[in-house]
Amino acid sequence: QVQLVESGGGLVQAGGSLRLSCAASGRTFSRYAMGWFRQAPGKEREFVAHIGWSGGNTFYRDSVKGRFTISRDNAKNTVYLQMNSLKPEDTAVYYCAADPSESRVYDYWGQGTQVTVSS
């Protein structure tokens, strides 16, 4: 099992940047693939980015490619989402999630952090 806590959200103007962090507890974190998801008001939760347990095998939804970067520091039990060139359509609650078997099945979720991008 793992517990996840997101931080780093806030209000930013379009074109700005934010870095989200997800701090994990759990003895097996370093062997978990991790993902970022987001949910905008009135919308379904959508996939944003994925990273394998060793830091490779990264994937992004098309709309954030070239703007967002997922990374991790296993020594700190933390996964990051660097978000650049933010757009109003990026406004959402962002969640991190753990994929224990690198199967794209995310069994553990954080509580989310709000990102608001003003136009």
PDB file of N, CA, C and O in Angstrom, residues 10-80:
ATOM      1  N   GLY A  10      -2.112  25.951  -7.584  1.00  0.00           N
ATOM      2  CA  GLY A  10      -2.370  27.342  -7.299  1.00  0.00           C
ATOM      3  C   GLY A  10      -2.962  28.047  -8.489  1.00  0.00           C
ATOM      4  O   GLY A  10      -3.397  27.422  -9.455  1.00  0.00           O
ATOM      5  N   LEU A  11      -2.968  29.367  -8.413  1.00  0.00           N
ATOM      6  CA  LEU A  11      -3.500  30.227  -9.464  1.00  0.00           C
ATOM      7  C   LEU A  11      -2.346  30.815 -10.256  1.00  0.00           C
ATOM      8  O   LEU A  11      -1.408  31.379  -9.675  1.00  0.00           O
ATOM      9  N   VAL A  12      -2.408  30.692 -11.570  1.00  0.00           N
ATOM     10  CA  VAL A  12      -1.355  31.205 -12.431  1.00  0.00           C
ATOM     11  C   VAL A  12      -1.982  31.776 -13.698  1.00  0.00           C
ATOM     12  O   VAL A  12      -3.035  31.323 -14.144  1.00  0.00           O
ATOM     13  N   GLN A  13      -1.338  32.780 -14.259  1.00  0.00           N
ATOM     14  CA  GLN A  13      -1.804  33.371 -15.506  1.00  0.00           C
ATOM     15  C   GLN A  13      -1.421  32.484 -16.685  1.00  0.00           C
ATOM     16  O   GLN A  13      -0.421  31.767 -16.647  1.00  0.00           O
ATOM     17  N   ALA A  14      -2.227  32.522 -17.732  1.00  0.00           N
ATOM     18  CA  ALA A  14      -1.910  31.768 -18.944  1.00  0.00           C
ATOM     19  C   ALA A  14      -0.493  32.074 -19.403  1.00  0.00           C
ATOM     20  O   ALA A  14      -0.061  33.232 -19.408  1.00  0.00           O
ATOM     21  N   GLY A  15       0.230  31.021 -19.787  1.00  0.00           N
ATOM     22  CA  GLY A  15       1.619  31.149 -20.178  1.00  0.00           C
ATOM     23  C   GLY A  15       2.599  30.911 -19.051  1.00  0.00           C
ATOM     24  O   GLY A  15       3.800  30.761 -19.307  1.00  0.00           O
ATOM     25  N   GLY A  16       2.109  30.852 -17.833  1.00  0.00           N
ATOM     26  CA  GLY A  16       2.960  30.636 -16.685  1.00  0.00           C
ATOM     27  C   GLY A  16       3.257  29.173 -16.441  1.00  0.00           C
ATOM     28  O   GLY A  16       2.870  28.297 -17.217  1.00  0.00           O
ATOM     29  N   SER A  17       3.938  28.918 -15.331  1.00  0.00           N
ATOM     30  CA  SER A  17       4.390  27.569 -14.994  1.00  0.00           C
ATOM     31  C   SER A  17       4.071  27.226 -13.554  1.00  0.00           C
ATOM     32  O   SER A  17       3.998  28.100 -12.684  1.00  0.00           O
ATOM     33  N   LEU A  18       3.885  25.948 -13.310  1.00  0.00           N
ATOM     34  CA  LEU A  18       3.754  25.399 -11.971  1.00  0.00           C
ATOM     35  C   LEU A  18       4.453  24.050 -11.941  1.00  0.00           C
ATOM     36  O   LEU A  18       4.529  23.362 -12.959  1.00  0.00           O
ATOM     37  N   ARG A  19       4.941  23.673 -10.776  1.00  0.00           N
ATOM     38  CA  ARG A  19       5.460  22.337 -10.576  1.00  0.00           C
ATOM     39  C   ARG A  19       4.677  21.663  -9.463  1.00  0.00           C
ATOM     40  O   ARG A  19       4.680  22.134  -8.319  1.00  0.00           O
ATOM     41  N   LEU A  20       4.015  20.572  -9.799  1.00  0.00           N
ATOM     42  CA  LEU A  20       3.287  19.790  -8.826  1.00  0.00           C
ATOM     43  C   LEU A  20       4.190  18.706  -8.254  1.00  0.00           C
ATOM     44  O   LEU A  20       5.031  18.146  -8.959  1.00  0.00           O
ATOM     45  N   SER A  21       4.001  18.413  -6.987  1.00  0.00           N
ATOM     46  CA  SER A  21       4.732  17.348  -6.329  1.00  0.00           C
ATOM     47  C   SER A  21       3.746  16.356  -5.742  1.00  0.00           C
ATOM     48  O   SER A  21       2.642  16.720  -5.337  1.00  0.00           O
ATOM     49  N   CYS A  22       4.155  15.117  -5.689  1.00  0.00           N
ATOM     50  CA  CYS A  22       3.366  14.061  -5.070  1.00  0.00           C
ATOM     51  C   CYS A  22       4.293  13.285  -4.155  1.00  0.00           C
ATOM     52  O   CYS A  22       5.188  12.573  -4.630  1.00  0.00           O
ATOM     53  N   ALA A  23       4.095  13.449  -2.866  1.00  0.00           N
ATOM     54  CA  ALA A  23       4.911  12.766  -1.872  1.00  0.00           C
ATOM     55  C   ALA A  23       4.245  11.455  -1.490  1.00  0.00           C
ATOM     56  O   ALA A  23       3.057  11.424  -1.170  1.00  0.00           O
ATOM     57  N   ALA A  24       5.015  10.396  -1.526  1.00  0.00           N
ATOM     58  CA  ALA A  24       4.485   9.063  -1.285  1.00  0.00           C
ATOM     59  C   ALA A  24       5.092   8.455  -0.033  1.00  0.00           C
ATOM     60  O   ALA A  24       6.261   8.675   0.283  1.00  0.00           O
ATOM     61  N   SER A  25       4.283   7.702   0.657  1.00  0.00           N
ATOM     62  CA  SER A  25       4.769   6.857   1.735  1.00  0.00           C
ATOM     63  C   SER A  25       4.487   5.412   1.366  1.00  0.00           C
ATOM     64  O   SER A  25       3.489   5.107   0.706  1.00  0.00           O
ATOM     65  N   GLY A  26       5.367   4.543   1.792  1.00  0.00           N
ATOM     66  CA  GLY A  26       5.219   3.144   1.449  1.00  0.00           C
ATOM     67  C   GLY A  26       6.554   2.544   1.064  1.00  0.00           C
ATOM     68  O   GLY A  26       7.335   3.171   0.342  1.00  0.00           O
ATOM     69  N   ARG A  27       6.796   1.365   1.502  1.00  0.00           N
ATOM     70  CA  ARG A  27       8.100   0.743   1.318  1.00  0.00           C
ATOM     71  C   ARG A  27       8.390   0.355  -0.122  1.00  0.00           C
ATOM     72  O   ARG A  27       9.552   0.191  -0.494  1.00  0.00           O
ATOM     73  N   THR A  28       7.355   0.209  -0.941  1.00  0.00           N
ATOM     74  CA  THR A  28       7.536  -0.246  -2.309  1.00  0.00           C
ATOM     75  C   THR A  28       7.358   0.853  -3.342  1.00  0.00           C
ATOM     76  O   THR A  28       7.231   0.563  -4.531  1.00  0.00           O
ATOM     77  N   PHE A  29       7.378   2.128  -2.925  1.00  0.00           N
ATOM     78  CA  PHE A  29       7.163   3.228  -3.856  1.00  0.00           C
ATOM     79  C   PHE A  29       8.102   3.160  -5.049  1.00  0.00           C
ATOM     80  O   PHE A  29       7.690   3.399  -6.192  1.00  0.00           O
ATOM     81  N   SER A  30       9.365   2.855  -4.808  1.00  0.00           N
ATOM     82  CA  SER A  30      10.344   2.897  -5.879  1.00  0.00           C
ATOM     83  C   SER A  30      10.077   1.874  -6.971  1.00  0.00           C
ATOM     84  O   SER A  30      10.642   1.979  -8.060  1.00  0.00           O
ATOM     85  N   ARG A  31       9.215   0.920  -6.722  1.00  0.00           N
ATOM     86  CA  ARG A  31       8.851  -0.090  -7.709  1.00  0.00           C
ATOM     87  C   ARG A  31       7.477   0.157  -8.323  1.00  0.00           C
ATOM     88  O   ARG A  31       6.995  -0.669  -9.092  1.00  0.00           O
ATOM     89  N   TYR A  32       6.854   1.281  -7.996  1.00  0.00           N
ATOM     90  CA  TYR A  32       5.544   1.613  -8.535  1.00  0.00           C
ATOM     91  C   TYR A  32       5.685   2.555  -9.717  1.00  0.00           C
ATOM     92  O   TYR A  32       6.377   3.571  -9.631  1.00  0.00           O
ATOM     93  N   ALA A  33       5.032   2.230 -10.820  1.00  0.00           N
ATOM     94  CA  ALA A  33       4.802   3.243 -11.833  1.00  0.00           C
ATOM     95  C   ALA A  33       3.830   4.286 -11.278  1.00  0.00           C
ATOM     96  O   ALA A  33       3.014   3.979 -10.404  1.00  0.00           O
ATOM     97  N   MET A  34       3.933   5.507 -11.776  1.00  0.00           N
ATOM     98  CA  MET A  34       3.108   6.591 -11.260  1.00  0.00           C
ATOM     99  C   MET A  34       2.458   7.351 -12.401  1.00  0.00           C
ATOM    100  O   MET A  34       2.994   7.417 -13.509  1.00  0.00           O
ATOM    101  N   GLY A  35       1.324   7.937 -12.120  1.00  0.00           N
ATOM    102  CA  GLY A  35       0.632   8.726 -13.119  1.00  0.00           C
ATOM    103  C   GLY A  35       0.057   9.997 -12.535  1.00  0.00           C
ATOM    104  O   GLY A  35      -0.144  10.118 -11.325  1.00  0.00           O
ATOM    105  N   TRP A  36      -0.179  10.960 -13.415  1.00  0.00           N
ATOM    106  CA  TRP A  36      -0.918  12.176 -13.090  1.00  0.00           C
ATOM    107  C   TRP A  36      -2.204  12.191 -13.906  1.00  0.00           C
ATOM    108  O   TRP A  36      -2.196  11.887 -15.109  1.00  0.00           O
ATOM    109  N   PHE A  37      -3.282  12.568 -13.249  1.00  0.00           N
ATOM    110  CA  PHE A  37      -4.589  12.717 -13.863  1.00  0.00           C
ATOM    111  C   PHE A  37      -5.147  14.077 -13.477  1.00  0.00           C
ATOM    112  O   PHE A  37      -4.646  14.732 -12.560  1.00  0.00           O
ATOM    113  N   ARG A  38      -6.189  14.493 -14.167  1.00  0.00           N
ATOM    114  CA  ARG A  38      -6.839  15.741 -13.804  1.00  0.00           C
ATOM    115  C   ARG A  38      -8.330  15.649 -14.077  1.00  0.00           C
ATOM    116  O   ARG A  38      -8.781  14.868 -14.906  1.00  0.00           O
ATOM    117  N   GLN A  39      -9.078  16.477 -13.357  1.00  0.00           N
ATOM    118  CA  GLN A  39     -10.520  16.531 -13.541  1.00  0.00           C
ATOM    119  C   GLN A  39     -10.975  17.979 -13.458  1.00  0.00           C
ATOM    120  O   GLN A  39     -10.811  18.631 -12.429  1.00  0.00           O
ATOM    121  N   ALA A  40     -11.538  18.465 -14.543  1.00  0.00           N
ATOM    122  CA  ALA A  40     -12.080  19.807 -14.602  1.00  0.00           C
ATOM    123  C   ALA A  40     -13.538  19.780 -14.154  1.00  0.00           C
ATOM    124  O   ALA A  40     -14.201  18.736 -14.223  1.00  0.00           O
ATOM    125  N   PRO A  41     -14.078  20.921 -13.709  1.00  0.00           N
ATOM    126  CA  PRO A  41     -15.478  20.951 -13.273  1.00  0.00           C
ATOM    127  C   PRO A  41     -16.422  20.463 -14.360  1.00  0.00           C
ATOM    128  O   PRO A  41     -16.349  20.902 -15.509  1.00  0.00           O
ATOM    129  N   GLY A  42     -17.289  19.538 -14.000  1.00  0.00           N
ATOM    130  CA  GLY A  42     -18.262  19.011 -14.932  1.00  0.00           C
ATOM    131  C   GLY A  42     -17.713  18.043 -15.959  1.00  0.00           C
ATOM    132  O   GLY A  42     -18.457  17.615 -16.846  1.00  0.00           O
ATOM    133  N   LYS A  43     -16.435  17.689 -15.852  1.00  0.00           N
ATOM    134  CA  LYS A  43     -15.804  16.800 -16.823  1.00  0.00           C
ATOM    135  C   LYS A  43     -15.352  15.510 -16.153  1.00  0.00           C
ATOM    136  O   LYS A  43     -15.201  15.432 -14.931  1.00  0.00           O
ATOM    137  N   GLU A  44     -15.132  14.496 -16.978  1.00  0.00           N
ATOM    138  CA  GLU A  44     -14.596  13.240 -16.480  1.00  0.00           C
ATOM    139  C   GLU A  44     -13.108  13.375 -16.194  1.00  0.00           C
ATOM    140  O   GLU A  44     -12.404  14.199 -16.786  1.00  0.00           O
ATOM    141  N   ARG A  45     -12.621  12.567 -15.283  1.00  0.00           N
ATOM    142  CA  ARG A  45     -11.195  12.508 -15.013  1.00  0.00           C
ATOM    143  C   ARG A  45     -10.454  12.042 -16.260  1.00  0.00           C
ATOM    144  O   ARG A  45     -10.913  11.127 -16.956  1.00  0.00           O
ATOM    145  N   GLU A  46      -9.314  12.663 -16.553  1.00  0.00           N
ATOM    146  CA  GLU A  46      -8.566  12.300 -17.733  1.00  0.00           C
ATOM    147  C   GLU A  46      -7.091  12.087 -17.404  1.00  0.00           C
ATOM    148  O   GLU A  46      -6.534  12.710 -16.505  1.00  0.00           O
ATOM    149  N   PHE A  47      -6.483  11.208 -18.163  1.00  0.00           N
ATOM    150  CA  PHE A  47      -5.071  10.910 -18.025  1.00  0.00           C
ATOM    151  C   PHE A  47      -4.230  12.089 -18.486  1.00  0.00           C
ATOM    152  O   PHE A  47      -4.537  12.723 -19.495  1.00  0.00           O
ATOM    153  N   VAL A  48      -3.143  12.358 -17.763  1.00  0.00           N
ATOM    154  CA  VAL A  48      -2.217  13.419 -18.124  1.00  0.00           C
ATOM    155  C   VAL A  48      -0.843  12.866 -18.475  1.00  0.00           C
ATOM    156  O   VAL A  48      -0.312  13.133 -19.549  1.00  0.00           O
ATOM    157  N   ALA A  49      -0.245  12.096 -17.569  1.00  0.00           N
ATOM    158  CA  ALA A  49       1.117  11.613 -17.780  1.00  0.00           C
ATOM    159  C   ALA A  49       1.374  10.369 -16.955  1.00  0.00           C
ATOM    160  O   ALA A  49       0.742  10.147 -15.921  1.00  0.00           O
ATOM    161  N   HIS A  50       2.327   9.575 -17.407  1.00  0.00           N
ATOM    162  CA  HIS A  50       2.698   8.330 -16.749  1.00  0.00           C
ATOM    163  C   HIS A  50       4.214   8.214 -16.744  1.00  0.00           C
ATOM    164  O   HIS A  50       4.879   8.658 -17.688  1.00  0.00           O
ATOM    165  N   ILE A  51       4.768   7.595 -15.695  1.00  0.00           N
ATOM    166  CA  ILE A  51       6.198   7.335 -15.631  1.00  0.00           C
ATOM    167  C   ILE A  51       6.429   5.974 -15.001  1.00  0.00           C
ATOM    168  O   ILE A  51       5.788   5.610 -14.020  1.00  0.00           O
ATOM    169  N   GLY A  52       7.354   5.205 -15.564  1.00  0.00           N
ATOM    170  CA  GLY A  52       7.688   3.900 -15.038  1.00  0.00           C
ATOM    171  C   GLY A  52       8.456   3.989 -13.731  1.00  0.00           C
ATOM    172  O   GLY A  52       8.906   5.060 -13.321  1.00  0.00           O
ATOM    173  N   TRP A  53       8.618   2.864 -13.095  1.00  0.00           N
ATOM    174  CA  TRP A  53       9.215   2.867 -11.755  1.00  0.00           C
ATOM    175  C   TRP A  53      10.651   3.365 -11.729  1.00  0.00           C
ATOM    176  O   TRP A  53      11.098   3.922 -10.723  1.00  0.00           O
ATOM    177  N   SER A  54      11.391   3.185 -12.819  1.00  0.00           N
ATOM    178  CA  SER A  54      12.780   3.605 -12.869  1.00  0.00           C
ATOM    179  C   SER A  54      12.964   4.995 -13.478  1.00  0.00           C
ATOM    180  O   SER A  54      14.091   5.477 -13.579  1.00  0.00           O
ATOM    181  N   GLY A  55      11.879   5.620 -13.899  1.00  0.00           N
ATOM    182  CA  GLY A  55      11.949   6.940 -14.504  1.00  0.00           C
ATOM    183  C   GLY A  55      11.818   6.937 -16.013  1.00  0.00           C
ATOM    184  O   GLY A  55      11.715   8.017 -16.620  1.00  0.00           O
ATOM    185  N   GLY A  56      11.826   5.762 -16.625  1.00  0.00           N
ATOM    186  CA  GLY A  56      11.608   5.674 -18.050  1.00  0.00           C
ATOM    187  C   GLY A  56      10.152   5.412 -18.372  1.00  0.00           C
ATOM    188  O   GLY A  56       9.264   5.585 -17.528  1.00  0.00           O
ATOM    189  N   ASN A  57       9.896   5.007 -19.593  1.00  0.00           N
ATOM    190  CA  ASN A  57       8.547   4.653 -20.027  1.00  0.00           C
ATOM    191  C   ASN A  57       7.551   5.768 -19.733  1.00  0.00           C
ATOM    192  O   ASN A  57       6.523   5.555 -19.084  1.00  0.00           O
ATOM    193  N   THR A  58       7.856   6.974 -20.195  1.00  0.00           N
ATOM    194  CA  THR A  58       6.970   8.106 -19.977  1.00  0.00           C
ATOM    195  C   THR A  58       5.997   8.270 -21.132  1.00  0.00           C
ATOM    196  O   THR A  58       6.346   8.062 -22.300  1.00  0.00           O
ATOM    197  N   PHE A  59       4.783   8.657 -20.793  1.00  0.00           N
ATOM    198  CA  PHE A  59       3.735   8.894 -21.771  1.00  0.00           C
ATOM    199  C   PHE A  59       2.921  10.093 -21.341  1.00  0.00           C
ATOM    200  O   PHE A  59       2.735  10.332 -20.152  1.00  0.00           O
ATOM    201  N   TYR A  60       2.387  10.844 -22.321  1.00  0.00           N
ATOM    202  CA  TYR A  60       1.606  12.038 -22.073  1.00  0.00           C
ATOM    203  C   TYR A  60       0.389  12.069 -22.974  1.00  0.00           C
ATOM    204  O   TYR A  60       0.416  11.548 -24.091  1.00  0.00           O
ATOM    205  N   ARG A  61      -0.671  12.712 -22.507  1.00  0.00           N
ATOM    206  CA  ARG A  61      -1.768  12.972 -23.414  1.00  0.00           C
ATOM    207  C   ARG A  61      -1.307  14.007 -24.428  1.00  0.00           C
ATOM    208  O   ARG A  61      -0.441  14.842 -24.137  1.00  0.00           O
ATOM    209  N   ASP A  62      -1.874  13.965 -25.614  1.00  0.00           N
ATOM    210  CA  ASP A  62      -1.396  14.795 -26.705  1.00  0.00           C
ATOM    211  C   ASP A  62      -1.422  16.285 -26.375  1.00  0.00           C
ATOM    212  O   ASP A  62      -0.518  17.030 -26.772  1.00  0.00           O
ATOM    213  N   SER A  63      -2.422  16.729 -25.659  1.00  0.00           N
ATOM    214  CA  SER A  63      -2.596  18.157 -25.434  1.00  0.00           C
ATOM    215  C   SER A  63      -1.544  18.768 -24.513  1.00  0.00           C
ATOM    216  O   SER A  63      -1.428  19.993 -24.451  1.00  0.00           O
ATOM    217  N   VAL A  64      -0.765  17.938 -23.807  1.00  0.00           N
ATOM    218  CA  VAL A  64       0.260  18.475 -22.915  1.00  0.00           C
ATOM    219  C   VAL A  64       1.669  18.162 -23.390  1.00  0.00           C
ATOM    220  O   VAL A  64       2.638  18.632 -22.768  1.00  0.00           O
ATOM    221  N   LYS A  65       1.824  17.412 -24.457  1.00  0.00           N
ATOM    222  CA  LYS A  65       3.148  17.072 -24.963  1.00  0.00           C
ATOM    223  C   LYS A  65       3.926  18.337 -25.317  1.00  0.00           C
ATOM    224  O   LYS A  65       3.404  19.243 -25.959  1.00  0.00           O
ATOM    225  N   GLY A  66       5.172  18.381 -24.886  1.00  0.00           N
ATOM    226  CA  GLY A  66       6.008  19.546 -25.121  1.00  0.00           C
ATOM    227  C   GLY A  66       5.858  20.633 -24.091  1.00  0.00           C
ATOM    228  O   GLY A  66       6.676  21.562 -24.057  1.00  0.00           O
ATOM    229  N   ARG A  67       4.831  20.549 -23.257  1.00  0.00           N
ATOM    230  CA  ARG A  67       4.602  21.554 -22.214  1.00  0.00           C
ATOM    231  C   ARG A  67       4.783  20.987 -20.812  1.00  0.00           C
ATOM    232  O   ARG A  67       5.267  21.696 -19.929  1.00  0.00           O
ATOM    233  N   PHE A  68       4.382  19.742 -20.607  1.00  0.00           N
ATOM    234  CA  PHE A  68       4.453  19.103 -19.291  1.00  0.00           C
ATOM    235  C   PHE A  68       5.560  18.055 -19.294  1.00  0.00           C
ATOM    236  O   PHE A  68       5.802  17.389 -20.307  1.00  0.00           O
ATOM    237  N   THR A  69       6.204  17.892 -18.149  1.00  0.00           N
ATOM    238  CA  THR A  69       7.226  16.871 -17.976  1.00  0.00           C
ATOM    239  C   THR A  69       7.008  16.155 -16.652  1.00  0.00           C
ATOM    240  O   THR A  69       6.949  16.799 -15.602  1.00  0.00           O
ATOM    241  N   ILE A  70       6.889  14.838 -16.711  1.00  0.00           N
ATOM    242  CA  ILE A  70       6.776  14.042 -15.500  1.00  0.00           C
ATOM    243  C   ILE A  70       8.162  13.503 -15.142  1.00  0.00           C
ATOM    244  O   ILE A  70       8.937  13.116 -16.021  1.00  0.00           O
ATOM    245  N   SER A  71       8.480  13.505 -13.870  1.00  0.00           N
ATOM    246  CA  SER A  71       9.755  12.990 -13.404  1.00  0.00           C
ATOM    247  C   SER A  71       9.572  12.432 -11.996  1.00  0.00           C
ATOM    248  O   SER A  71       8.519  12.608 -11.375  1.00  0.00           O
ATOM    249  N   ARG A  72      10.590  11.755 -11.511  1.00  0.00           N
ATOM    250  CA  ARG A  72      10.509  11.216 -10.159  1.00  0.00           C
ATOM    251  C   ARG A  72      11.876  11.175  -9.523  1.00  0.00           C
ATOM    252  O   ARG A  72      12.906  11.110 -10.196  1.00  0.00           O
ATOM    253  N   ASP A  73      11.878  11.214  -8.208  1.00  0.00           N
ATOM    254  CA  ASP A  73      13.082  11.079  -7.410  1.00  0.00           C
ATOM    255  C   ASP A  73      12.776  10.016  -6.367  1.00  0.00           C
ATOM    256  O   ASP A  73      12.156  10.300  -5.344  1.00  0.00           O
ATOM    257  N   ASN A  74      13.188   8.800  -6.647  1.00  0.00           N
ATOM    258  CA  ASN A  74      12.845   7.698  -5.757  1.00  0.00           C
ATOM    259  C   ASN A  74      13.505   7.822  -4.389  1.00  0.00           C
ATOM    260  O   ASN A  74      12.973   7.321  -3.401  1.00  0.00           O
ATOM    261  N   ALA A  75      14.659   8.479  -4.329  1.00  0.00           N
ATOM    262  CA  ALA A  75      15.310   8.691  -3.041  1.00  0.00           C
ATOM    263  C   ALA A  75      14.472   9.577  -2.133  1.00  0.00           C
ATOM    264  O   ALA A  75      14.583   9.493  -0.906  1.00  0.00           O
ATOM    265  N   LYS A  76      13.646  10.444  -2.726  1.00  0.00           N
ATOM    266  CA  LYS A  76      12.775  11.328  -1.970  1.00  0.00           C
ATOM    267  C   LYS A  76      11.328  10.848  -1.947  1.00  0.00           C
ATOM    268  O   LYS A  76      10.461  11.542  -1.409  1.00  0.00           O
ATOM    269  N   ASN A  77      11.057   9.705  -2.548  1.00  0.00           N
ATOM    270  CA  ASN A  77       9.693   9.175  -2.632  1.00  0.00           C
ATOM    271  C   ASN A  77       8.725  10.206  -3.210  1.00  0.00           C
ATOM    272  O   ASN A  77       7.619  10.399  -2.706  1.00  0.00           O
ATOM    273  N   THR A  78       9.148  10.856  -4.283  1.00  0.00           N
ATOM    274  CA  THR A  78       8.369  11.951  -4.839  1.00  0.00           C
ATOM    275  C   THR A  78       8.313  11.867  -6.359  1.00  0.00           C
ATOM    276  O   THR A  78       9.317  11.556  -7.004  1.00  0.00           O
ATOM    277  N   VAL A  79       7.144  12.158  -6.914  1.00  0.00           N
ATOM    278  CA  VAL A  79       6.970  12.299  -8.351  1.00  0.00           C
ATOM    279  C   VAL A  79       6.535  13.734  -8.629  1.00  0.00           C
ATOM    280  O   VAL A  79       5.826  14.341  -7.819  1.00  0.00           O
ATOM    281  N   TYR A  80       6.985  14.286  -9.758  1.00  0.00           N
ATOM    282  CA  TYR A  80       6.739  15.675 -10.093  1.00  0.00           C
ATOM    283  C   TYR A  80       6.019  15.786 -11.427  1.00  0.00           C
ATOM    284  O   TYR A  80       6.121  14.916 -12.288  1.00  0.00           O
TER     285      TYR A  80
END
